[in-house]
Amino acid sequence: MADDTTDTKSSNQMWGGRFASGPDAIMEEINASIGFDKKLFAQDIRGSIAHATMLAHQGIISTDDKDKIVHGLNTILSEIESGNFEFSRQLEDIHMNVEARLATLIGPAAGRLHTARSRNDQVALDFRLWVKEELQKTERMLTGLIAAFLDRAEEHAESVMPGFTHLQTAQPVTFGHHCMAYVEMFGRDRSRVRHAIEHLDESPIGAAALAGTGYPIDRHMTARALGFREPTRNSIDTVSDRDFAIEFLSIAAIAGMHLSRLAEEIVIWSTPQFGFVRLSDAFSTGSSIMPQKKNPDAAELVRAKTGRINGSLVALLTIMKGLPLAYSKDMQEDKEQVFDAAESLELAIAAMTGMVRDMTVNTARMKAAAGSGYSTATDLADWLVREAGLPFRDAHHVTGRAVALAESKGCDLAELPLSDLQAIHAEITDKVYDVLTVEASVASRKSFGGTAPSEVRRQIAFWRARN
Ligand code: ARG
């Protein structure tokens, strides 16, 4: 810290560069949030109009002053929207920028707007409104992504592909079924979004600095005017709480994780080795040196965005950790994390929705791969249980020997002659060949939630009704 005897010149040399003008410049830079919280202008103005209207209704300010305030705020709204507003960093944040401009526009009446409120409840309000709108937007975008998957699932309810565990061929499934797995995942994300909207649907305005106010305000009136279900109940918690932002980030992190798994599958599926899907040109790029290449850049970037979103979640959890009640300036660092994560999430959902809608599915490649890797071995074991009465463990053993034999002969299970199979187990008949095809395998899996086309269509109908 500079003491009285430090002359400005030597201080300047010490700080240098952009802080050449000394402590004032440093303070302004660390303190100001206008660079990012100007994004909250519409919410700030909407909140102030509701607050002023309530103040007048309660007789705390005159109707005349309220009218001037509301008119001035609407002028500011259009100034900002049309790019004719000069934001000042000296005025720190969006709240003070708007209030200062209001004073210029309407004079002393502007000073009455801040009666019975503080920037602490004001920022809690603005940010909550913003996050609520973002959640609503996320809900709509997830609905669009789910719709894209439902269409692809319907189209491919019967298309067989290999199902994987450990990324090793496991059992044949349908591509429609695989698509419906993502519908379940994004459906859960959407219900988390809906719960978060319910959680945050309480109005902070009127909590004032932290203790409430002695003015006869009506918090139910402002809550209603701003579209909240009710006002928050504890003024201290109200100005201390950023759970709504953390919930948004948690939801974004989980949805981002889901999107990254989809992105990764698309990266794998679009390799020439797999060849299950072909991305449209819109979502891929060529290589500057290798003319044959088509890179799944958009999917890779979606995969990476997850890292950013996780970073934001951890950042805000860490910012809030250990903060004493009530408001601390630390909390100003909440916004950039949420804004950045929201932008990443929106972009990721939009990109994946486009990719899912646009990609060409190569059903022939999928089908060929579905039959390789002895994917119907479980069907053979199940046949032995059903038709020859073997306990499953014994059937598993018998099947293992059949797979080993096929492997040594370099053929598929269905290509083993009956005599070979009977040498392994005498009760095997030629009926077994009916279950060794991939189509028979998937069609047999009719258990609730299973991969049979009839079940997949049931799942699709269920989701269509709720999407
Ligand atoms: N810009 C501040 C923030 O974003 C607004 C609240 C400031 N409150 C205060 N008492 N300094 O958190």
Short mmCIF file of C-alpha atoms and ligand atoms in Angstrom, two decimals:
data_model
loop_
_atom_site.label_atom_id
_atom_site.label_comp_id
_atom_site.label_asym_id
_atom_site.label_seq_id
_atom_site.Cartn_x
_atom_site.Cartn_y
_atom_site.Cartn_z
CA MET A 1 0.00 0.00 0.00
CA ALA A 2 1.31 3.45 -0.83
CA ASP A 3 2.03 5.67 2.16
CA ASP A 4 1.91 9.46 2.19
CA THR A 5 5.55 9.86 1.29
CA THR A 6 5.48 7.69 -1.86
CA ASP A 7 5.59 10.02 -4.82
CA THR A 8 3.41 9.25 -7.80
CA LYS A 9 6.29 8.98 -10.20
CA SER A 10 8.04 6.08 -8.53
CA SER A 11 4.69 4.37 -7.94
CA ASN A 12 3.94 4.60 -11.62
CA GLN A 13 7.20 2.95 -12.45
CA MET A 14 6.43 0.15 -10.06
CA TRP A 15 2.96 -0.55 -11.37
CA GLY A 16 3.67 0.37 -14.92
CA GLY A 17 1.60 -0.25 -18.04
CA ARG A 18 -2.11 0.14 -17.84
CA PHE A 19 -1.95 0.97 -14.12
CA ALA A 20 0.37 3.89 -14.73
CA SER A 21 -2.15 6.26 -13.21
CA GLY A 22 -1.89 4.54 -9.82
CA PRO A 23 -4.19 3.07 -7.19
CA ASP A 24 -7.35 4.64 -8.59
CA ALA A 25 -6.89 2.79 -11.86
CA ILE A 26 -6.22 -0.49 -10.12
CA MET A 27 -9.26 -0.09 -7.92
CA GLU A 28 -11.45 0.79 -10.86
CA GLU A 29 -10.26 -2.23 -12.80
CA ILE A 30 -10.71 -4.75 -10.01
CA ASN A 31 -13.98 -3.28 -8.79
CA ALA A 32 -15.88 -2.62 -11.97
CA SER A 33 -18.26 -5.22 -13.33
CA ILE A 34 -19.88 -3.15 -16.08
CA GLY A 35 -17.75 -4.92 -18.71
CA PHE A 36 -19.83 -8.06 -18.18
CA ASP A 37 -22.89 -7.16 -16.11
CA LYS A 38 -24.19 -4.81 -18.79
CA LYS A 39 -25.73 -8.01 -20.11
CA LEU A 40 -28.27 -7.58 -17.29
CA PHE A 41 -29.58 -4.23 -18.53
CA ALA A 42 -33.05 -5.42 -19.51
CA GLN A 43 -33.54 -7.28 -16.23
CA ASP A 44 -32.23 -4.30 -14.26
CA ILE A 45 -34.66 -1.92 -15.91
CA ARG A 46 -37.57 -4.31 -15.61
CA GLY A 47 -36.81 -4.77 -11.91
CA SER A 48 -36.57 -1.02 -11.33
CA ILE A 49 -39.89 -0.36 -13.07
CA ALA A 50 -41.60 -2.97 -10.89
CA HIS A 51 -39.95 -1.54 -7.78
CA ALA A 52 -40.88 2.09 -8.58
CA THR A 53 -44.44 1.09 -9.41
CA MET A 54 -44.75 -0.68 -6.07
CA LEU A 55 -43.22 2.28 -4.20
CA ALA A 56 -45.85 4.58 -5.70
CA HIS A 57 -48.66 2.11 -5.04
CA GLN A 58 -47.62 1.99 -1.39
CA GLY A 59 -47.45 5.78 -1.18
CA ILE A 60 -43.68 5.73 -0.59
CA ILE A 61 -42.99 7.90 -3.64
CA SER A 62 -45.40 10.12 -5.55
CA THR A 63 -47.14 8.94 -8.70
CA ASP A 64 -45.59 11.88 -10.48
CA ASP A 65 -42.06 10.78 -9.57
CA LYS A 66 -42.91 7.19 -10.47
CA ASP A 67 -44.11 8.25 -13.91
CA LYS A 68 -40.91 10.19 -14.51
CA ILE A 69 -38.83 7.25 -13.34
CA VAL A 70 -40.67 4.73 -15.52
CA HIS A 71 -40.50 7.00 -18.54
CA GLY A 72 -36.79 7.61 -17.99
CA LEU A 73 -36.08 3.91 -17.55
CA ASN A 74 -37.87 3.09 -20.80
CA THR A 75 -35.81 5.74 -22.56
CA ILE A 76 -32.64 4.15 -21.19
CA LEU A 77 -33.83 0.72 -22.33
CA SER A 78 -34.18 1.91 -25.91
CA GLU A 79 -30.88 3.79 -25.73
CA ILE A 80 -29.08 0.61 -24.69
CA GLU A 81 -30.94 -1.55 -27.19
CA SER A 82 -30.08 0.78 -30.05
CA GLY A 83 -26.44 1.05 -28.99
CA ASN A 84 -26.74 4.69 -27.99
CA PHE A 85 -25.76 4.33 -24.39
CA GLU A 86 -22.33 5.10 -23.06
CA PHE A 87 -21.34 2.70 -20.32
CA SER A 88 -18.92 4.09 -17.80
CA ARG A 89 -16.46 1.99 -15.87
CA GLN A 90 -16.19 4.67 -13.22
CA LEU A 91 -19.82 3.99 -12.45
CA GLU A 92 -18.83 0.42 -11.66
CA ASP A 93 -21.80 -1.67 -12.65
CA ILE A 94 -25.05 -1.81 -14.59
CA HIS A 95 -27.10 -0.65 -11.60
CA MET A 96 -25.15 2.59 -11.13
CA ASN A 97 -24.84 3.20 -14.86
CA VAL A 98 -28.61 3.09 -15.26
CA GLU A 99 -29.26 5.17 -12.16
CA ALA A 100 -26.76 7.87 -13.17
CA ARG A 101 -28.28 8.14 -16.62
CA LEU A 102 -31.72 8.35 -15.07
CA ALA A 103 -30.60 11.31 -13.00
CA THR A 104 -29.35 13.05 -16.14
CA LEU A 105 -32.63 12.37 -17.90
CA ILE A 106 -35.19 13.17 -15.19
CA GLY A 107 -33.32 15.06 -12.47
CA PRO A 108 -33.86 14.70 -8.71
CA ALA A 109 -36.78 12.24 -8.98
CA ALA A 110 -34.20 9.63 -10.03
CA GLY A 111 -32.83 9.69 -6.50
CA ARG A 112 -36.10 8.24 -5.19
CA LEU A 113 -35.81 4.98 -7.13
CA HIS A 114 -33.31 3.48 -4.74
CA THR A 115 -35.66 3.90 -1.74
CA ALA A 116 -36.14 0.62 0.17
CA ARG A 117 -33.68 -1.37 -1.86
CA SER A 118 -29.96 -1.94 -2.14
CA ARG A 119 -27.70 -3.10 -4.91
CA ASN A 120 -27.51 -6.37 -2.99
CA ASP A 121 -31.13 -7.33 -3.59
CA GLN A 122 -31.06 -5.57 -6.96
CA VAL A 123 -28.24 -7.70 -8.32
CA ALA A 124 -29.79 -10.85 -6.85
CA LEU A 125 -32.99 -9.96 -8.71
CA ASP A 126 -31.37 -9.09 -12.04
CA PHE A 127 -29.24 -12.20 -12.09
CA ARG A 128 -32.10 -14.48 -11.06
CA LEU A 129 -34.26 -13.07 -13.85
CA TRP A 130 -31.45 -13.63 -16.32
CA VAL A 131 -30.80 -17.20 -15.21
CA LYS A 132 -34.53 -17.96 -15.27
CA GLU A 133 -34.77 -16.82 -18.89
CA GLU A 134 -31.67 -18.79 -19.79
CA LEU A 135 -33.14 -21.90 -18.20
CA GLN A 136 -36.33 -21.40 -20.20
CA LYS A 137 -34.28 -21.10 -23.35
CA THR A 138 -32.30 -24.23 -22.43
CA GLU A 139 -35.56 -26.09 -21.92
CA ARG A 140 -36.72 -25.16 -25.42
CA MET A 141 -33.38 -26.09 -26.97
CA LEU A 142 -33.35 -29.48 -25.25
CA THR A 143 -36.86 -30.06 -26.56
CA GLY A 144 -35.53 -29.41 -30.07
CA LEU A 145 -32.66 -31.85 -29.57
CA ILE A 146 -35.02 -34.51 -28.23
CA ALA A 147 -37.29 -33.97 -31.25
CA ALA A 148 -34.33 -34.49 -33.60
CA PHE A 149 -33.53 -37.79 -31.91
CA LEU A 150 -37.16 -38.91 -31.98
CA ASP A 151 -37.26 -38.39 -35.74
CA ARG A 152 -34.04 -40.34 -36.27
CA ALA A 153 -35.22 -43.08 -33.91
CA GLU A 154 -38.48 -43.44 -35.79
CA GLU A 155 -36.67 -43.64 -39.09
CA HIS A 156 -34.28 -46.27 -37.70
CA ALA A 157 -36.46 -48.28 -35.33
CA GLU A 158 -35.47 -51.40 -37.29
CA SER A 159 -31.92 -50.57 -38.37
CA VAL A 160 -29.54 -52.92 -36.61
CA MET A 161 -26.16 -51.88 -35.30
CA PRO A 162 -23.70 -53.39 -32.86
CA GLY A 163 -24.36 -52.48 -29.26
CA PHE A 164 -21.18 -51.96 -27.26
CA THR A 165 -19.90 -52.36 -23.75
CA HIS A 166 -16.26 -51.44 -23.13
CA LEU A 167 -16.49 -50.27 -26.76
CA GLN A 168 -16.33 -53.97 -27.66
CA THR A 169 -19.15 -55.50 -29.69
CA ALA A 170 -21.66 -56.77 -27.16
CA GLN A 171 -25.12 -57.52 -28.58
CA PRO A 172 -26.96 -56.24 -31.62
CA VAL A 173 -29.27 -53.30 -30.96
CA THR A 174 -31.23 -50.99 -33.20
CA PHE A 175 -29.98 -47.54 -34.06
CA GLY A 176 -33.42 -46.28 -33.02
CA HIS A 177 -32.87 -47.74 -29.57
CA HIS A 178 -29.47 -46.09 -29.32
CA CYS A 179 -31.02 -42.74 -30.29
CA MET A 180 -33.67 -43.22 -27.62
CA ALA A 181 -30.94 -43.62 -24.99
CA TYR A 182 -30.01 -40.00 -25.73
CA VAL A 183 -33.65 -38.99 -25.52
CA GLU A 184 -33.69 -40.36 -21.97
CA MET A 185 -30.49 -38.49 -21.10
CA PHE A 186 -31.60 -35.15 -22.48
CA GLY A 187 -35.06 -35.73 -21.05
CA ARG A 188 -33.48 -35.94 -17.59
CA ASP A 189 -31.52 -32.76 -18.29
CA ARG A 190 -34.75 -31.04 -19.23
CA SER A 191 -36.49 -32.12 -16.05
CA ARG A 192 -33.52 -30.83 -14.05
CA VAL A 193 -33.99 -27.51 -15.86
CA ARG A 194 -37.67 -27.48 -14.94
CA HIS A 195 -36.91 -28.17 -11.29
CA ALA A 196 -34.32 -25.41 -11.25
CA ILE A 197 -36.88 -22.96 -12.60
CA GLU A 198 -39.21 -23.94 -9.76
CA HIS A 199 -36.43 -23.51 -7.19
CA LEU A 200 -35.44 -20.05 -8.28
CA ASP A 201 -38.92 -18.74 -8.83
CA GLU A 202 -38.84 -16.43 -5.79
CA SER A 203 -38.35 -12.70 -5.95
CA PRO A 204 -35.35 -11.24 -4.07
CA ILE A 205 -36.29 -7.56 -4.41
CA GLY A 206 -37.16 -5.93 -1.09
CA ALA A 207 -34.62 -7.89 0.95
CA ALA A 208 -32.68 -4.61 0.70
CA ALA A 209 -29.08 -4.68 1.97
CA LEU A 210 -29.70 -7.79 4.09
CA ALA A 211 -32.18 -6.97 6.85
CA GLY A 212 -35.30 -5.93 4.97
CA THR A 213 -36.60 -2.38 5.23
CA GLY A 214 -38.69 -0.12 7.44
CA TYR A 215 -40.66 1.24 4.47
CA PRO A 216 -44.11 -0.29 3.98
CA ILE A 217 -43.18 -2.12 0.77
CA ASP A 218 -45.22 -4.90 -0.82
CA ARG A 219 -42.90 -7.69 -1.89
CA HIS A 220 -45.77 -9.83 -3.12
CA MET A 221 -46.68 -7.10 -5.58
CA THR A 222 -43.17 -6.88 -7.07
CA ALA A 223 -42.90 -10.67 -7.12
CA ARG A 224 -46.12 -10.87 -9.15
CA ALA A 225 -45.14 -8.05 -11.48
CA LEU A 226 -41.85 -9.75 -12.27
CA GLY A 227 -43.41 -13.15 -12.91
CA PHE A 228 -42.15 -14.86 -9.77
CA ARG A 229 -44.28 -17.33 -7.84
CA GLU A 230 -43.67 -15.56 -4.50
CA PRO A 231 -41.09 -13.44 -2.67
CA THR A 232 -38.10 -15.07 -0.93
CA ARG A 233 -38.67 -15.59 2.79
CA ASN A 234 -35.37 -14.65 4.45
CA SER A 235 -33.70 -11.35 3.60
CA ILE A 236 -30.26 -12.49 4.77
CA ASP A 237 -30.36 -15.65 2.66
CA THR A 238 -31.75 -13.70 -0.27
CA VAL A 239 -28.68 -11.51 -0.70
CA SER A 240 -26.25 -14.34 0.18
CA ASP A 241 -27.68 -16.95 -2.12
CA ARG A 242 -26.30 -17.92 -5.51
CA ASP A 243 -27.69 -21.47 -5.53
CA PHE A 244 -29.72 -20.65 -8.62
CA ALA A 245 -26.52 -19.89 -10.52
CA ILE A 246 -24.78 -22.98 -9.18
CA GLU A 247 -27.79 -25.11 -10.10
CA PHE A 248 -27.71 -23.70 -13.60
CA LEU A 249 -24.01 -24.56 -13.86
CA SER A 250 -24.54 -28.05 -12.44
CA ILE A 251 -27.27 -28.72 -14.95
CA ALA A 252 -25.09 -27.33 -17.70
CA ALA A 253 -22.20 -29.53 -16.57
CA ILE A 254 -24.34 -32.69 -16.62
CA ALA A 255 -25.92 -31.80 -19.97
CA GLY A 256 -22.45 -30.91 -21.28
CA MET A 257 -21.20 -34.31 -20.19
CA HIS A 258 -24.09 -35.95 -22.08
CA LEU A 259 -23.36 -33.84 -25.15
CA SER A 260 -19.69 -34.80 -24.98
CA ARG A 261 -20.59 -38.49 -25.02
CA LEU A 262 -22.74 -37.96 -28.07
CA ALA A 263 -19.98 -35.91 -29.65
CA GLU A 264 -17.47 -38.65 -28.97
CA GLU A 265 -19.73 -41.30 -30.52
CA ILE A 266 -20.13 -39.15 -33.60
CA VAL A 267 -16.36 -38.74 -33.81
CA ILE A 268 -15.94 -42.52 -33.63
CA TRP A 269 -18.86 -43.37 -35.92
CA SER A 270 -17.69 -40.98 -38.61
CA THR A 271 -14.21 -42.51 -38.92
CA PRO A 272 -13.66 -44.48 -42.13
CA GLN A 273 -13.01 -47.54 -39.92
CA PHE A 274 -16.53 -47.39 -38.47
CA GLY A 275 -18.30 -45.56 -41.27
CA PHE A 276 -21.65 -45.66 -39.42
CA VAL A 277 -22.47 -42.04 -40.15
CA ARG A 278 -21.40 -39.32 -42.52
CA LEU A 279 -21.54 -35.77 -41.25
CA SER A 280 -22.94 -33.07 -43.47
CA ASP A 281 -20.45 -30.54 -44.80
CA ALA A 282 -22.11 -27.97 -42.58
CA PHE A 283 -20.70 -29.59 -39.45
CA SER A 284 -17.30 -30.74 -40.65
CA THR A 285 -14.21 -29.30 -42.27
CA GLY A 286 -11.56 -30.47 -44.69
CA SER A 287 -7.90 -30.69 -43.92
CA SER A 288 -5.56 -28.06 -45.33
CA ILE A 289 -3.05 -30.76 -46.32
CA MET A 290 -4.85 -34.11 -46.59
CA PRO A 291 -7.50 -33.86 -49.30
CA GLN A 292 -9.29 -37.08 -48.32
CA LYS A 293 -10.16 -35.86 -44.84
CA LYS A 294 -13.42 -34.72 -43.41
CA ASN A 295 -12.99 -33.73 -39.80
CA PRO A 296 -15.77 -33.72 -37.22
CA ASP A 297 -14.63 -30.37 -35.80
CA ALA A 298 -18.00 -29.32 -34.44
CA ALA A 299 -18.35 -32.57 -32.48
CA GLU A 300 -14.81 -32.24 -31.17
CA LEU A 301 -15.49 -28.70 -30.01
CA VAL A 302 -18.68 -29.78 -28.27
CA ARG A 303 -16.61 -32.43 -26.52
CA ALA A 304 -14.21 -29.70 -25.40
CA LYS A 305 -16.86 -27.20 -24.30
CA THR A 306 -17.66 -29.62 -21.49
CA GLY A 307 -14.30 -28.78 -19.97
CA ARG A 308 -15.11 -25.09 -19.98
CA ILE A 309 -18.51 -25.61 -18.41
CA ASN A 310 -17.07 -27.83 -15.69
CA GLY A 311 -14.49 -25.13 -15.04
CA SER A 312 -17.24 -22.56 -14.51
CA LEU A 313 -19.08 -24.81 -12.08
CA VAL A 314 -15.96 -25.44 -10.01
CA ALA A 315 -15.08 -21.75 -10.15
CA LEU A 316 -18.41 -20.59 -8.74
CA LEU A 317 -18.53 -23.33 -6.10
CA THR A 318 -15.09 -22.19 -5.02
CA ILE A 319 -16.02 -18.51 -5.05
CA MET A 320 -18.98 -19.21 -2.76
CA LYS A 321 -17.21 -21.66 -0.48
CA GLY A 322 -16.64 -20.29 3.01
CA LEU A 323 -18.24 -16.88 2.35
CA PRO A 324 -19.76 -15.49 5.53
CA LEU A 325 -23.36 -14.26 5.30
CA ALA A 326 -24.59 -12.04 3.81
CA TYR A 327 -23.39 -10.33 0.60
CA SER A 328 -19.66 -10.11 -0.14
CA LYS A 329 -18.12 -8.57 -3.21
CA ASP A 330 -16.69 -11.98 -4.09
CA MET A 331 -20.14 -12.73 -5.42
CA GLN A 332 -19.66 -10.30 -8.29
CA GLU A 333 -17.48 -13.01 -9.84
CA ASP A 334 -20.55 -15.21 -10.35
CA LYS A 335 -21.71 -13.69 -13.61
CA GLU A 336 -18.92 -14.34 -16.06
CA GLN A 337 -18.93 -18.03 -15.17
CA VAL A 338 -22.64 -18.32 -15.83
CA PHE A 339 -22.56 -16.21 -19.00
CA ASP A 340 -19.69 -18.22 -20.44
CA ALA A 341 -21.24 -21.58 -19.57
CA ALA A 342 -24.61 -20.49 -20.98
CA GLU A 343 -23.02 -19.51 -24.27
CA SER A 344 -21.12 -22.80 -24.49
CA LEU A 345 -24.17 -24.87 -23.63
CA GLU A 346 -26.39 -23.11 -26.16
CA LEU A 347 -23.82 -23.55 -28.86
CA ALA A 348 -23.24 -27.19 -27.99
CA ILE A 349 -26.95 -28.05 -28.04
CA ALA A 350 -27.46 -26.19 -31.31
CA ALA A 351 -24.50 -27.93 -32.95
CA MET A 352 -25.53 -31.40 -31.81
CA THR A 353 -29.14 -30.85 -32.86
CA GLY A 354 -27.93 -29.86 -36.32
CA MET A 355 -25.55 -32.80 -36.55
CA VAL A 356 -28.15 -35.34 -35.46
CA ARG A 357 -30.64 -33.98 -37.98
CA ASP A 358 -28.16 -33.75 -40.84
CA MET A 359 -26.00 -36.84 -40.54
CA THR A 360 -26.36 -39.63 -43.06
CA VAL A 361 -26.74 -43.01 -41.42
CA ASN A 362 -25.05 -45.90 -43.22
CA THR A 363 -27.37 -48.76 -42.28
CA ALA A 364 -25.47 -51.29 -44.42
CA ARG A 365 -22.23 -50.62 -42.53
CA MET A 366 -24.04 -50.78 -39.22
CA LYS A 367 -25.69 -54.05 -40.12
CA ALA A 368 -22.44 -55.67 -41.25
CA ALA A 369 -20.74 -54.59 -38.04
CA ALA A 370 -23.72 -55.76 -35.99
CA GLY A 371 -23.14 -59.35 -37.04
CA SER A 372 -19.41 -59.40 -36.47
CA GLY A 373 -17.67 -60.10 -33.20
CA TYR A 374 -19.99 -63.03 -32.34
CA SER A 375 -22.63 -60.56 -31.23
CA THR A 376 -25.35 -63.22 -31.17
CA ALA A 377 -23.47 -65.51 -28.76
CA THR A 378 -25.89 -64.61 -25.96
CA ASP A 379 -28.76 -65.61 -28.25
CA LEU A 380 -27.20 -69.05 -28.69
CA ALA A 381 -26.84 -69.42 -24.92
CA ASP A 382 -30.45 -68.29 -24.40
CA TRP A 383 -31.58 -70.83 -27.04
CA LEU A 384 -29.83 -73.63 -25.14
CA VAL A 385 -31.58 -72.57 -21.93
CA ARG A 386 -34.96 -72.35 -23.63
CA GLU A 387 -34.86 -75.31 -26.01
CA ALA A 388 -32.43 -77.75 -24.34
CA GLY A 389 -33.24 -76.88 -20.72
CA LEU A 390 -29.62 -76.07 -19.77
CA PRO A 391 -28.88 -73.87 -16.77
CA PHE A 392 -27.65 -70.50 -18.08
CA ARG A 393 -24.11 -71.01 -16.72
CA ASP A 394 -23.76 -74.30 -18.64
CA ALA A 395 -25.24 -72.74 -21.75
CA HIS A 396 -22.69 -69.92 -21.42
CA HIS A 397 -19.91 -72.52 -21.34
CA VAL A 398 -21.20 -74.42 -24.36
CA THR A 399 -21.54 -71.15 -26.28
CA GLY A 400 -18.00 -70.21 -25.36
CA ARG A 401 -16.77 -73.39 -27.02
CA ALA A 402 -18.80 -72.64 -30.14
CA VAL A 403 -17.32 -69.11 -30.31
CA ALA A 404 -13.81 -70.52 -29.91
CA LEU A 405 -14.44 -72.99 -32.71
CA ALA A 406 -15.84 -70.31 -35.02
CA GLU A 407 -12.88 -68.13 -34.20
CA SER A 408 -10.43 -70.88 -35.07
CA LYS A 409 -12.26 -71.47 -38.33
CA GLY A 410 -12.42 -67.79 -39.07
CA CYS A 411 -16.21 -67.78 -39.54
CA ASP A 412 -19.34 -66.46 -37.85
CA LEU A 413 -21.42 -68.51 -35.43
CA ALA A 414 -24.18 -68.82 -38.03
CA GLU A 415 -21.65 -70.25 -40.49
CA LEU A 416 -20.68 -73.23 -38.29
CA PRO A 417 -22.15 -76.43 -39.74
CA LEU A 418 -24.74 -78.20 -37.58
CA SER A 419 -22.42 -81.18 -37.10
CA ASP A 420 -19.84 -78.89 -35.46
CA LEU A 421 -22.44 -77.45 -33.10
CA GLN A 422 -23.80 -80.90 -32.27
CA ALA A 423 -20.30 -82.09 -31.47
CA ILE A 424 -20.23 -79.41 -28.80
CA HIS A 425 -23.74 -80.17 -27.55
CA ALA A 426 -25.84 -83.02 -28.83
CA GLU A 427 -29.23 -81.35 -28.35
CA ILE A 428 -28.58 -78.49 -30.75
CA THR A 429 -30.87 -78.68 -33.81
CA ASP A 430 -31.00 -76.66 -37.01
CA LYS A 431 -33.67 -74.47 -35.40
CA VAL A 432 -30.79 -72.69 -33.66
CA TYR A 433 -29.94 -70.85 -36.89
CA ASP A 434 -33.19 -68.85 -36.49
CA VAL A 435 -31.78 -66.97 -33.50
CA LEU A 436 -28.27 -66.44 -34.79
CA THR A 437 -29.13 -63.61 -37.15
CA VAL A 438 -28.95 -60.04 -35.85
CA GLU A 439 -32.54 -59.32 -36.87
CA ALA A 440 -33.81 -62.29 -34.87
CA SER A 441 -31.64 -61.23 -31.96
CA VAL A 442 -33.03 -57.70 -31.73
CA ALA A 443 -36.61 -58.78 -32.45
CA SER A 444 -36.47 -61.19 -29.51
CA ARG A 445 -35.55 -58.50 -26.98
CA LYS A 446 -39.08 -57.39 -26.23
CA SER A 447 -38.62 -56.89 -22.50
CA PHE A 448 -39.84 -53.45 -21.36
CA GLY A 449 -37.20 -50.93 -22.47
CA GLY A 450 -35.48 -53.52 -24.69
CA THR A 451 -34.12 -53.09 -28.19
CA ALA A 452 -36.86 -54.89 -30.20
CA PRO A 453 -38.33 -52.53 -32.83
CA SER A 454 -41.76 -52.93 -31.22
CA GLU A 455 -40.35 -51.74 -27.89
CA VAL A 456 -38.43 -48.88 -29.50
CA ARG A 457 -41.68 -47.71 -31.10
CA ARG A 458 -43.35 -47.85 -27.70
CA GLN A 459 -40.58 -45.65 -26.26
CA ILE A 460 -40.93 -43.22 -29.15
CA ALA A 461 -44.69 -42.96 -28.63
CA PHE A 462 -44.14 -42.30 -24.92
CA TRP A 463 -41.74 -39.43 -25.63
CA ARG A 464 -43.74 -37.98 -28.50
CA ALA A 465 -46.64 -37.60 -26.09
CA ARG A 466 -44.53 -35.64 -23.61
CA ASN A 467 -42.29 -33.64 -25.96
N1 ARG B 1 -21.79 -5.22 -9.03
C1 ARG B 1 -22.19 -5.86 -7.82
C2 ARG B 1 -22.28 -7.36 -8.04
O1 ARG B 1 -22.35 -7.76 -9.15
C3 ARG B 1 -23.50 -5.33 -7.36
C4 ARG B 1 -23.75 -5.40 -5.90
C5 ARG B 1 -22.83 -4.51 -5.17
N2 ARG B 1 -23.20 -4.37 -3.83
C6 ARG B 1 -22.42 -3.76 -2.97
N3 ARG B 1 -22.83 -3.65 -1.77
N4 ARG B 1 -21.26 -3.27 -3.32
O2 ARG B 1 -22.28 -8.17 -7.11
#
